[in-house]
Short mmCIF file of C-alpha atoms in Angstrom, two decimals:
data_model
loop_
_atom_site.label_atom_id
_atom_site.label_comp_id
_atom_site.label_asym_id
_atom_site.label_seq_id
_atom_site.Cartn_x
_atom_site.Cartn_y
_atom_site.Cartn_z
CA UNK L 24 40.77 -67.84 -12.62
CA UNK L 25 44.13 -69.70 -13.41
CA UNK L 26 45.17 -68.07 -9.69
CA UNK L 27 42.06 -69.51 -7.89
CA UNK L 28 42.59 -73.22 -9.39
CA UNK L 29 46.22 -73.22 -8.33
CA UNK L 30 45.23 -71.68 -4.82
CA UNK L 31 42.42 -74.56 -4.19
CA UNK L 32 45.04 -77.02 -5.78
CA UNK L 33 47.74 -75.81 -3.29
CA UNK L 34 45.58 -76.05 0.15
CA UNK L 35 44.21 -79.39 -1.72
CA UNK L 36 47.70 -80.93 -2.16
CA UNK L 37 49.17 -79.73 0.95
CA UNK L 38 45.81 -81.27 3.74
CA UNK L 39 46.12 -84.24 1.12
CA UNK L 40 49.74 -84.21 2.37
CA UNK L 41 49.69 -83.69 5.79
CA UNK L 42 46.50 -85.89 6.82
CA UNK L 43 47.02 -88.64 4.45
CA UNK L 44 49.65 -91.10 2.73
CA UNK L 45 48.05 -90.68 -0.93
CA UNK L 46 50.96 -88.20 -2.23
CA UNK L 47 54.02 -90.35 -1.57
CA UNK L 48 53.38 -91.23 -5.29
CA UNK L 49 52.94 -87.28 -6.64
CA UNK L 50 56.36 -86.92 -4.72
CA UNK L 51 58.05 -90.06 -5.98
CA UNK L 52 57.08 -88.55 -9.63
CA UNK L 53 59.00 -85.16 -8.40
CA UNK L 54 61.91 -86.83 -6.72
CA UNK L 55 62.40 -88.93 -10.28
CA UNK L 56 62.40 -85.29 -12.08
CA UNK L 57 64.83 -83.47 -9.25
CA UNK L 58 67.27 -86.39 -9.52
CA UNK L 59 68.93 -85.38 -12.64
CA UNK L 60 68.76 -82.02 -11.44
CA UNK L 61 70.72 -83.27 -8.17
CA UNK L 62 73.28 -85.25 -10.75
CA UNK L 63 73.83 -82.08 -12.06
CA UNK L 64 73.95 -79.95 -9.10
CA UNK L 65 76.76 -82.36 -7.52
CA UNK L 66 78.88 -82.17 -10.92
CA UNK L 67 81.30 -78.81 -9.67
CA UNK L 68 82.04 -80.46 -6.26
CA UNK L 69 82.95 -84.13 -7.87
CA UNK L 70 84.89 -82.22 -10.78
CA UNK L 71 86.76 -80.14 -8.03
CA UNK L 72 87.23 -82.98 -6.03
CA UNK L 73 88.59 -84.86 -9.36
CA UNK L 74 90.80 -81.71 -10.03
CA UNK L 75 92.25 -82.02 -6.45
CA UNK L 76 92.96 -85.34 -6.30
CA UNK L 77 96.87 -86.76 -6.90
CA UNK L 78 96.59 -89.33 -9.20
CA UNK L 79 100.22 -90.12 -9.47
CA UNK L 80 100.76 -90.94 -5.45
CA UNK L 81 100.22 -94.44 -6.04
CA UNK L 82 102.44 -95.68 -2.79
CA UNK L 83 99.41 -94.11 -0.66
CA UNK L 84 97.09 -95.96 -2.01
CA UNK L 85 98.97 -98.94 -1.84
CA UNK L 86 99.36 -98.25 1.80
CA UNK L 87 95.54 -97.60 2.47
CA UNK L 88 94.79 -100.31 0.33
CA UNK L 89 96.99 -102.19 3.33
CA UNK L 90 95.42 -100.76 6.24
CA UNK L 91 92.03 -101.30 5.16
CA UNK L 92 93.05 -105.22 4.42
CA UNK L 93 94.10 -105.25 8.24
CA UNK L 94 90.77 -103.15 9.47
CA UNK L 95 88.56 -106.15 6.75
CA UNK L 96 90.27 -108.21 8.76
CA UNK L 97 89.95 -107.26 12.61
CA UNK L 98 86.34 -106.67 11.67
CA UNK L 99 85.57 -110.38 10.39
CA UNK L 100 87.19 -111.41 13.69
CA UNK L 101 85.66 -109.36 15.78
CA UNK L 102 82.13 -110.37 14.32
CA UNK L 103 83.12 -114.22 14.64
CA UNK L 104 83.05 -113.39 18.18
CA UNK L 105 79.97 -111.50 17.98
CA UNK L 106 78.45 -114.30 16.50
CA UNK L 107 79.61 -116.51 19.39
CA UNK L 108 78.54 -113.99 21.61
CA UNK L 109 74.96 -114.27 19.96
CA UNK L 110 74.59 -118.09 19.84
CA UNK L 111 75.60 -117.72 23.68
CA UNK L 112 73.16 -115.35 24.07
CA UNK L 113 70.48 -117.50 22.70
CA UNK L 114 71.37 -120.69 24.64
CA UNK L 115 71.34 -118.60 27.95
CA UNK L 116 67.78 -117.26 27.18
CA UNK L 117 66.34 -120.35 25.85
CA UNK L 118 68.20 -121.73 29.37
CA UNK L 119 66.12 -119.36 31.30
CA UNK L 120 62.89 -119.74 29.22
CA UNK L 121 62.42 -116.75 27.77
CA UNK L 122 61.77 -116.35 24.47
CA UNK L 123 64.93 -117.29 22.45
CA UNK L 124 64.65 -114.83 19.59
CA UNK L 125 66.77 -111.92 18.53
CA UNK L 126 66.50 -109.12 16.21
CA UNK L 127 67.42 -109.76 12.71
CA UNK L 128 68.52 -106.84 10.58
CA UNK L 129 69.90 -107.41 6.74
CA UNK L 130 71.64 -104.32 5.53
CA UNK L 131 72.27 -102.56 1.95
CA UNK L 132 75.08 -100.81 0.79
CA UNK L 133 74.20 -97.42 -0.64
CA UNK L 134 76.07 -94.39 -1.93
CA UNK L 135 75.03 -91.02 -1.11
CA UNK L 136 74.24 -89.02 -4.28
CA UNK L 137 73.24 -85.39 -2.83
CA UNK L 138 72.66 -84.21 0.55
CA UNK L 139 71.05 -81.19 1.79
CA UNK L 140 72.55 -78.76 4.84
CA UNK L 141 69.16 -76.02 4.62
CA UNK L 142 67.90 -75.47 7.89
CA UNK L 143 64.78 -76.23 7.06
CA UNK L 144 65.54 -79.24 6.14
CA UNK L 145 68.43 -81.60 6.44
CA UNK L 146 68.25 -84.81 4.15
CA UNK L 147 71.10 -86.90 2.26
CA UNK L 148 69.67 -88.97 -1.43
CA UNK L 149 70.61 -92.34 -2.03
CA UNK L 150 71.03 -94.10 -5.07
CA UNK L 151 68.80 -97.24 -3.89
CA UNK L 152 65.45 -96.99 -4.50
CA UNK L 153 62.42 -98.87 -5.12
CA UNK L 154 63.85 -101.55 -7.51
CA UNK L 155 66.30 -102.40 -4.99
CA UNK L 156 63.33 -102.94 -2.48
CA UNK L 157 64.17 -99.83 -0.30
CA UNK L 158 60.80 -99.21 1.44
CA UNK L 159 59.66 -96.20 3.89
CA UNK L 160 61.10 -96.22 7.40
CA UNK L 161 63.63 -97.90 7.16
CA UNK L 162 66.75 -96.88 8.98
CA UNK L 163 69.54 -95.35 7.66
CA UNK L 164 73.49 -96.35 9.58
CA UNK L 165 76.98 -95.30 8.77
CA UNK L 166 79.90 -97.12 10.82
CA UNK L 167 79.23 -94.72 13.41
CA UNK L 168 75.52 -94.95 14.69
CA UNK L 169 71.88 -93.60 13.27
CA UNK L 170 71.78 -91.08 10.22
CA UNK L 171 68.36 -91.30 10.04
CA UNK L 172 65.20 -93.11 8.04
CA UNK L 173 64.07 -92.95 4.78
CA UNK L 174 61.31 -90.71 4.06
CA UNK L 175 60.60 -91.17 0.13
CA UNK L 176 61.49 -93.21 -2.91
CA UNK L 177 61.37 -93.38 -6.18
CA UNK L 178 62.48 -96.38 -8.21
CA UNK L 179 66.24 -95.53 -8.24
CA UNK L 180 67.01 -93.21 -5.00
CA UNK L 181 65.47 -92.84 -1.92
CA UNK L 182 65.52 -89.98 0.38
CA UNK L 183 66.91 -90.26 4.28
CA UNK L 184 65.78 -87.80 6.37
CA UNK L 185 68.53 -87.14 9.09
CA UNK L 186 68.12 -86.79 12.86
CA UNK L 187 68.53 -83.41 12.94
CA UNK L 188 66.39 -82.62 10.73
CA UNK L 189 63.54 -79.93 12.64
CA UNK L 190 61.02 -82.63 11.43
CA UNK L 191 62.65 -85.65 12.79
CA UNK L 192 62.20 -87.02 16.30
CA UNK L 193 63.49 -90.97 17.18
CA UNK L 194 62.77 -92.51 20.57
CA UNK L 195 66.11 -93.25 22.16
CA UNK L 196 67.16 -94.14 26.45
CA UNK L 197 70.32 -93.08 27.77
CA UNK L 198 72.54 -96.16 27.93
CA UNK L 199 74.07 -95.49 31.04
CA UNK L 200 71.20 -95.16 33.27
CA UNK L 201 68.21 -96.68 30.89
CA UNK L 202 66.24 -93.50 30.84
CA UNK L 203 63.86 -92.78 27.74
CA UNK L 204 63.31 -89.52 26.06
CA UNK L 205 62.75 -88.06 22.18
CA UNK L 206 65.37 -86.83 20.53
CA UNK L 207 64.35 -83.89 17.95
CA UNK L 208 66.19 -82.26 15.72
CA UNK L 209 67.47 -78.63 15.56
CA UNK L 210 68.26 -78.10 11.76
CA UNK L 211 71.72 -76.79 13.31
CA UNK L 212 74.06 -80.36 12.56
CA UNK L 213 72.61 -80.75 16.63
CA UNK L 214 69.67 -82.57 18.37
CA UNK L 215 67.73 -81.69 21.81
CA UNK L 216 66.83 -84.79 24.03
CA UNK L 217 63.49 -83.85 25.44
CA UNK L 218 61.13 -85.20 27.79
CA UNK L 219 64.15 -85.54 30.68
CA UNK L 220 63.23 -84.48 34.56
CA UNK L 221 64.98 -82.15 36.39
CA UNK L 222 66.03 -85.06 39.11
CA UNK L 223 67.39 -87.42 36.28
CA UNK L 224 71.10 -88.43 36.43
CA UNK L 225 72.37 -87.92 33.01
CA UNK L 226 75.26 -85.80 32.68
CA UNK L 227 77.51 -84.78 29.74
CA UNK L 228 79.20 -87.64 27.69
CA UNK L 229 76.81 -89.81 27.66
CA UNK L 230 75.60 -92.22 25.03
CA UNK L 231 72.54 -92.24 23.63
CA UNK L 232 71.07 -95.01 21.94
CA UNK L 233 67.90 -95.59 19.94
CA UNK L 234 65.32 -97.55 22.31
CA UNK L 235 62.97 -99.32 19.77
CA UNK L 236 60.27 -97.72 21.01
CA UNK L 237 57.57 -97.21 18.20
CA UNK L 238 59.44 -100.16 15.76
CA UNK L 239 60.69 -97.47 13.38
CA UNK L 240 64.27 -97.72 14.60
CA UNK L 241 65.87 -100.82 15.88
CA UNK L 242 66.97 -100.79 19.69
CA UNK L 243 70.95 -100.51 20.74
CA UNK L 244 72.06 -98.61 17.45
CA UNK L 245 74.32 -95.38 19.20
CA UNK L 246 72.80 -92.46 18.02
CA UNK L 247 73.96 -88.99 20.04
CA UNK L 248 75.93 -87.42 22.83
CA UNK L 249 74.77 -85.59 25.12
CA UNK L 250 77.28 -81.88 24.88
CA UNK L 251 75.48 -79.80 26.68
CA UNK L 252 72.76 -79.99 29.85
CA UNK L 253 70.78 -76.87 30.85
CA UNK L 254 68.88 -76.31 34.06
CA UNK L 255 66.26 -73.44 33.15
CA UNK L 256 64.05 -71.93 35.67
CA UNK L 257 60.18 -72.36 35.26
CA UNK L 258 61.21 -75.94 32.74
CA UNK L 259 59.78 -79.27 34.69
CA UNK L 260 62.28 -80.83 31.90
CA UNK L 261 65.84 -80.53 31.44
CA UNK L 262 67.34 -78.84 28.23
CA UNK L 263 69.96 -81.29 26.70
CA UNK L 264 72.24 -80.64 23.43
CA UNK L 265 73.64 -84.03 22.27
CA UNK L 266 75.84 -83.97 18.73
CA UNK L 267 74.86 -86.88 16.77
CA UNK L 268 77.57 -89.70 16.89
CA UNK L 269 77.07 -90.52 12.87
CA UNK L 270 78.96 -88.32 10.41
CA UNK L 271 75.76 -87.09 8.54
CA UNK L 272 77.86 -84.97 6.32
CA UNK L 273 81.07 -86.98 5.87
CA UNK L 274 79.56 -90.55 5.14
CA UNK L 275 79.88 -91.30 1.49
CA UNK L 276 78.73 -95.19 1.67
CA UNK L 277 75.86 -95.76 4.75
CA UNK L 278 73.46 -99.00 5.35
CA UNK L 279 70.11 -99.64 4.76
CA UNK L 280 68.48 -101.34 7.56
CA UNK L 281 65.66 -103.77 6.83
CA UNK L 282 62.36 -103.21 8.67
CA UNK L 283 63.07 -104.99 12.58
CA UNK L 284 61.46 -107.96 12.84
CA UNK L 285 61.74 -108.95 16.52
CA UNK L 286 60.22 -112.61 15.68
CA UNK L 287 62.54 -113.87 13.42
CA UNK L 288 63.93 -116.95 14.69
CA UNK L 289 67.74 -116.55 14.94
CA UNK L 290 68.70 -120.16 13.24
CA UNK L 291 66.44 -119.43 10.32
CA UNK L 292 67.95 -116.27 9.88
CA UNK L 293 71.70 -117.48 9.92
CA UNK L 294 71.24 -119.95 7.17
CA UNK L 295 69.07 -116.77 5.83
CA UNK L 296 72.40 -114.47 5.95
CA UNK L 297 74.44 -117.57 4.40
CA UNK L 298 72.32 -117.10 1.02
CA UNK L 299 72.23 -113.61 1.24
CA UNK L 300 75.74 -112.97 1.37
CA UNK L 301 76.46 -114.62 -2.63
CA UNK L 302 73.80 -111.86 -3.45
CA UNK L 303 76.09 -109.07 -2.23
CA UNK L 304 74.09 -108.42 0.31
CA UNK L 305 75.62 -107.81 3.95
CA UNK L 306 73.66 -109.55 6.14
CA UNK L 307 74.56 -109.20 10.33
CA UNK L 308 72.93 -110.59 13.50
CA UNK M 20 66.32 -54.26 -30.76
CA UNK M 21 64.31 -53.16 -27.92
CA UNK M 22 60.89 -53.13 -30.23
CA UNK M 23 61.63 -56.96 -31.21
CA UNK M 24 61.74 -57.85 -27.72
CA UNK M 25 58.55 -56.45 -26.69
CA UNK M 26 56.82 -58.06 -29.56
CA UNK M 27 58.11 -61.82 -29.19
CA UNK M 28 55.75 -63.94 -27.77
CA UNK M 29 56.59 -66.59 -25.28
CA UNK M 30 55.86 -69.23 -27.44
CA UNK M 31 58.98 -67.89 -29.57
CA UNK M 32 61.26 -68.04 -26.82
CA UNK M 33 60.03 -71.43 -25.40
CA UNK M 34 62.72 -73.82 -25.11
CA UNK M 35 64.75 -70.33 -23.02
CA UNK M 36 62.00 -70.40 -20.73
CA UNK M 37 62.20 -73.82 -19.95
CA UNK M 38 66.11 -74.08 -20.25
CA UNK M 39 66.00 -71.18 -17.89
CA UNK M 40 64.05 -73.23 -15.40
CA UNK M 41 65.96 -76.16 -15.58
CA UNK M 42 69.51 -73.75 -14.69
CA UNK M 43 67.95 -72.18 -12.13
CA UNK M 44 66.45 -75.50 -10.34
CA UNK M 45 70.06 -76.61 -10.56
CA UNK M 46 71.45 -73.49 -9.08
CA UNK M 47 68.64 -74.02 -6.06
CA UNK M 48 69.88 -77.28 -5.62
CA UNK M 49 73.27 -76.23 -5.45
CA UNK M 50 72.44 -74.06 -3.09
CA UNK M 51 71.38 -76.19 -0.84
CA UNK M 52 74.46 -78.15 -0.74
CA UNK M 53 76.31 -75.20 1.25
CA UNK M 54 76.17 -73.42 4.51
CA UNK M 55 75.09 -70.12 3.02
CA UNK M 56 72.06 -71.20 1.37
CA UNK M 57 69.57 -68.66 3.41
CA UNK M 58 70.78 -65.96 2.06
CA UNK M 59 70.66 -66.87 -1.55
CA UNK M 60 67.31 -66.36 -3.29
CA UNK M 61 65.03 -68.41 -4.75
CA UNK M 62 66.12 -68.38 -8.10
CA UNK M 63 63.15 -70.22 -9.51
CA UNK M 64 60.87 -68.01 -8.62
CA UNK M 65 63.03 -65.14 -9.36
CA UNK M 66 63.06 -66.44 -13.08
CA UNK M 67 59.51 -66.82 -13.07
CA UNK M 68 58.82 -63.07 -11.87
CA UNK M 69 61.14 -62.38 -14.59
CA UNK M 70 59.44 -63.96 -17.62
CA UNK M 71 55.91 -63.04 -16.28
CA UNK M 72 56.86 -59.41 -16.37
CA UNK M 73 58.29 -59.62 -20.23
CA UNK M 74 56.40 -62.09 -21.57
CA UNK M 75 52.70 -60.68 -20.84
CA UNK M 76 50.89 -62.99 -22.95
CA UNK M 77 50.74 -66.11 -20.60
CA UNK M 78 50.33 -65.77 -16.78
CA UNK M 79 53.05 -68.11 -16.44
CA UNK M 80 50.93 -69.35 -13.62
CA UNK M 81 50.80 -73.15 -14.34
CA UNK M 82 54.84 -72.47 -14.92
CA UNK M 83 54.99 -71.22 -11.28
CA UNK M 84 52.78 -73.92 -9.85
CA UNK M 85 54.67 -77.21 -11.15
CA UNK M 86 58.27 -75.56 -10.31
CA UNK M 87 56.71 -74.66 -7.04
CA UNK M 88 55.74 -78.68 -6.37
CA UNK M 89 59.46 -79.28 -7.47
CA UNK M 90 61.00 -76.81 -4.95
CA UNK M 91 58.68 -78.85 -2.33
CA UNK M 92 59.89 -82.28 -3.20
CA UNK M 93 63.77 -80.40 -3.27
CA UNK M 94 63.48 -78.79 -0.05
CA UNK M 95 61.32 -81.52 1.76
CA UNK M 96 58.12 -79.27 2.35
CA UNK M 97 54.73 -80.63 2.48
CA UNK M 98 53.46 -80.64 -1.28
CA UNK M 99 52.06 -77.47 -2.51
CA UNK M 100 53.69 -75.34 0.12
CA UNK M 101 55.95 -73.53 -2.59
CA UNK M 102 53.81 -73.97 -5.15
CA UNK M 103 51.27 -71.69 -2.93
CA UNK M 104 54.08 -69.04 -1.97
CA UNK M 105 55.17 -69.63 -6.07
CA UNK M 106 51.43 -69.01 -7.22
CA UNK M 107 50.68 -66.18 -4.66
CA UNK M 108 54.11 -64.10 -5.99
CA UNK M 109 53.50 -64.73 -9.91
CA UNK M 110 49.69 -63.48 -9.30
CA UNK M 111 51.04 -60.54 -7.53
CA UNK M 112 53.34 -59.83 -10.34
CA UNK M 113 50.55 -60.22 -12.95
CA UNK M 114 48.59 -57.75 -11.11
CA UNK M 115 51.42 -54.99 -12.09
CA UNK M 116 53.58 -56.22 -15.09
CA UNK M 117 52.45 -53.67 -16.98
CA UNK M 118 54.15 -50.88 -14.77
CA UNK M 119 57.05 -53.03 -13.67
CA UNK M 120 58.01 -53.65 -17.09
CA UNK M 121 58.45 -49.80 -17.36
CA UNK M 122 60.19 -48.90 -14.40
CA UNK M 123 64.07 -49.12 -14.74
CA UNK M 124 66.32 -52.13 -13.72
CA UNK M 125 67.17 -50.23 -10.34
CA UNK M 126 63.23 -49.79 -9.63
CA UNK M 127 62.16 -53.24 -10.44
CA UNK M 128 65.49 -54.40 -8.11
CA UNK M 129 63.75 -52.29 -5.47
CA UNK M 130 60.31 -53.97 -5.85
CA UNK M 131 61.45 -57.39 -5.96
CA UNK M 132 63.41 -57.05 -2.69
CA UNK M 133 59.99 -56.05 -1.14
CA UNK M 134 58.72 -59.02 -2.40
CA UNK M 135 61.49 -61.26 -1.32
CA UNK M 136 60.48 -60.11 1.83
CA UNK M 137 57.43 -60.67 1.99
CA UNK M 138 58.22 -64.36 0.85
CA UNK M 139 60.54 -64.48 3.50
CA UNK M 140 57.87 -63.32 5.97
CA UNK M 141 55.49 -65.95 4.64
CA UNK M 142 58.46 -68.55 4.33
CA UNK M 143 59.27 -68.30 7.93
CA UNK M 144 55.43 -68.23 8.87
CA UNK M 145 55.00 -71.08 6.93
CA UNK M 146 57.80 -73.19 8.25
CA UNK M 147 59.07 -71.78 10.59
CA UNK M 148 62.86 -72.77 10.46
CA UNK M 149 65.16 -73.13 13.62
CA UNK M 150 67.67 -70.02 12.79
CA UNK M 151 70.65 -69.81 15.05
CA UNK M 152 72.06 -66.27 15.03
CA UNK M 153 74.79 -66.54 11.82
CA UNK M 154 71.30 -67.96 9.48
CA UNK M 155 69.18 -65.69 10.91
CA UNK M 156 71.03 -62.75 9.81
CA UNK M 157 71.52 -64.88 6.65
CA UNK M 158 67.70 -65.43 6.37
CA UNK M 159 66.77 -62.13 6.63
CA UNK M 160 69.45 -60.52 4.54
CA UNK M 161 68.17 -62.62 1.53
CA UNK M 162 66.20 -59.64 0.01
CA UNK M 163 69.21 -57.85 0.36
CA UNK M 164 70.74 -60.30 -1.85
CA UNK M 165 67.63 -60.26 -3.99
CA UNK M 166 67.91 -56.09 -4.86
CA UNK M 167 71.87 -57.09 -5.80
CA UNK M 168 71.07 -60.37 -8.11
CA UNK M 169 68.24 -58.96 -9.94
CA UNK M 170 69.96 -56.40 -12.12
CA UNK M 171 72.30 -59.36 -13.28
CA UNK M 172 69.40 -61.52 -13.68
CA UNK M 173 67.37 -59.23 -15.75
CA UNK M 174 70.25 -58.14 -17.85
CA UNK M 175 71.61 -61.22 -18.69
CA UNK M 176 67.73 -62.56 -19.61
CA UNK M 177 67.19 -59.77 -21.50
CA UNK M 178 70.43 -60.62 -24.39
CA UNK M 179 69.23 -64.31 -24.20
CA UNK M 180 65.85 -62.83 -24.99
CA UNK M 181 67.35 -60.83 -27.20
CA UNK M 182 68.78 -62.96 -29.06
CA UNK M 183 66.30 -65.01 -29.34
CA UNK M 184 64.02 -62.84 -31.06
CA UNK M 185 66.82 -61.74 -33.58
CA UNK M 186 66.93 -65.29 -34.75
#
């Protein structure tokens, strides 16, 4: 009898699952139980890594300490410009009459906590969650490009799903040439682009970026490269390897994007970024 | 020694049980953290085949259904997923306890690989992982790794049992 309940329960949980939203609470509820668990399971690694570390070698930290002053600095320079760049933009559209908006995207600093390298799935935990108003599909960053988007929260982690993930798929074009395609993932630290013809021109080396399509992922962010390109006989479509251009496995600190709003006036949103920033919040145009 | 044991209840040796659980979630997770982790078992359930098969007066079944709904929100399966495969393997052991509590540690090593594989069968039926050549040989070498970790697992058990019932 007990067997029978859980079996019905199981097939229950699982269409309840697939075909509907209702159990991103039941799986908050488990995340919030595995999280200590996770804590736990992370404690060797940190303790080796604590173990490993030279304490003493205080002139290299001084140094880095140094030569991340000078990188702070090249990158508030560089995003002066970009902000120039922006307001030029703007002027130039509103010159031409089209519509003079741009995306806004405010970003959160969060620390990974645990990250997972099964094949079957391929996920990293934050330790923003729901208090810190981390929602559902929003996209992950590094300094790199794309990690991913965030599948599941609870109210202090959140989970990102990564590109390569098997289950993942992002709409992305190839910048060179503009051409659209899905990018899946393999479980393998690799993604396939799909959905490419035969005749197209993309060729190894090439960057590809996330398109917008769809208005999970914001469009421009860099996400792969295309490695490999194979012609198979009897495939309309090409079969393309690109590594992903984020370091899913190396990134320690990675951004959370806000949901895009395309509408969001620019000028509102600068004076937006001006409050944001006294609440430690990054906030880019 | 051995007499106590078979007499102690589960209720007696409650807060084992569920300290057991708790270890062997965390060694799951851990698991997951490296490249290897196809190959190493699913120690959950292992623990749960273990206590079901020496502790005969619960069917541990409720036990194998709520770790099975953790090991979905751990590994990112759809919910209930492992908590099927969890139920479906505990039931199975229920059906026989009685004779795999008899058979030596060798024997019952023997058995669980079978069922290791057949969780790996359902497993790869159910989600169907992408396996490049190094996992597959990984995946599929798991109850391999099962017939080698379950003499450890039951010995090991079995003084914390032990023990417990002395006390």
């Amino acid at each position: 009898m007990h067997f029978v309940i859980a079996f019905i329960l199981s097939i229950a949980l699982m269409a309840a699952d697939h075909y509907s939203h209702f159990m991103g609470n039941v799986r908050s509820v488990l995340l919030t139980t595995i999280n200590p668990i996770e804590q736990i399971a992370t404690l060797p690694k940190q303790i080796y890594l604590l173990a490993t570390t030279d304490f003493t070698n205080i002139n290299a930290l001084k140094v880095e300490n140094q030569q991340l002053k000078t990188e702070l600095l090249l990158v508030k320079a560089k995003q002066q410009q970009f902000a120039n760049l922006q307001l030029e933009v703007s002027r130039l559209e509103s010159l031409l009459g089209t519509a003079g908006k741009m995306n806004a995207q405010s970003l959160q600093i969060a620390t990974v906590t645990f990250y997972s390298n099964n094949p079957l799935s391929q996920y990293l935990t934050l330790d923003k969650g729901q208090i810190k108003k981390v929602a559902i599909q929003q996209t992950v960053i590094d300094s790199e490009g794309i990690m991913g988007q965030i599948v599941s929260t609870t109210p202090t982690s959140s989970r990102v799903l990564l590109i390569t993930d098997p289950d993942h798929q992002i709409p992305v074009r190839i910048q060179r040439t503009g051409q659209r395609g899905i990018l899946s993932g393999t479980g393998h630290d690799t993604t396939q682009l799909g959905f490419i013809p035969k005749n197209s021109l993309v060729e190894i080396g090439d960057l590809l970026e996330s398109s917008g399509l769809g208005n999970v992922f914001p469009a421009g962010y860099p996400v792969a490269v295309v490695t490999q390109i194979e012609d198979k006989a009897g495939n309309p479509y090409l079969e393309i390897t690109a590594t992903p251009i984020a370091e899913l496995h190396q990134s320690h600190k990675v951004l959370i994007l806000s949901q895009a709003n395309p509408y969001l006036n620019f000028d509102e949103d600068l004076s937006e970024s001006q409050n944001k920033k006294d609440e430690g919040n990054a906030h880019v145009q | 020694m051995s007499s106590n044991f078979l007499n102690i209840r589960a209720s007696q040796a409650r807060w084992i049980i569920l300290l057991s659980y708790l270890v062997a979630l965390a060694f799951d997770t851990i698991a997951l953290l490296g490249h290897s982790s196809p190959v190493v078992p699913p120690l959950t359930l292992f623990f749960v085949l273990y206590w079901c098969a020496n502790f005969l007066d619960r069917t541990h079944l409720f036990s194998a259904f709520i770790l099975g709904l953790l090991s979905d929100a751990l590994y990112q399966t759809p919910l209930g997923s492992h908590a099927l495969l969890f139920s479906i393997f505990t039931f199975l052991m229920i059906r026989h306890r009685l004779r795999f509590k008899t058979y030596p540690v060798w024997q019952q090593a023997f058995f669980i690989g079978i069922y290791m594989l057949a969780y790996q069968v359902l497993n790869y039926l159910f989600f169907t992982p992408v396996l490049d050549s190094n996992d597959f040989v990984q995946y599929w070498t798991m109850p391999a790794a099962s017939i080698m970790a379950w003499p450890v697992l039951a010995y090991s058990l079995r003084r914390i049992s032990h023990s417990a019932a002395d006390s």
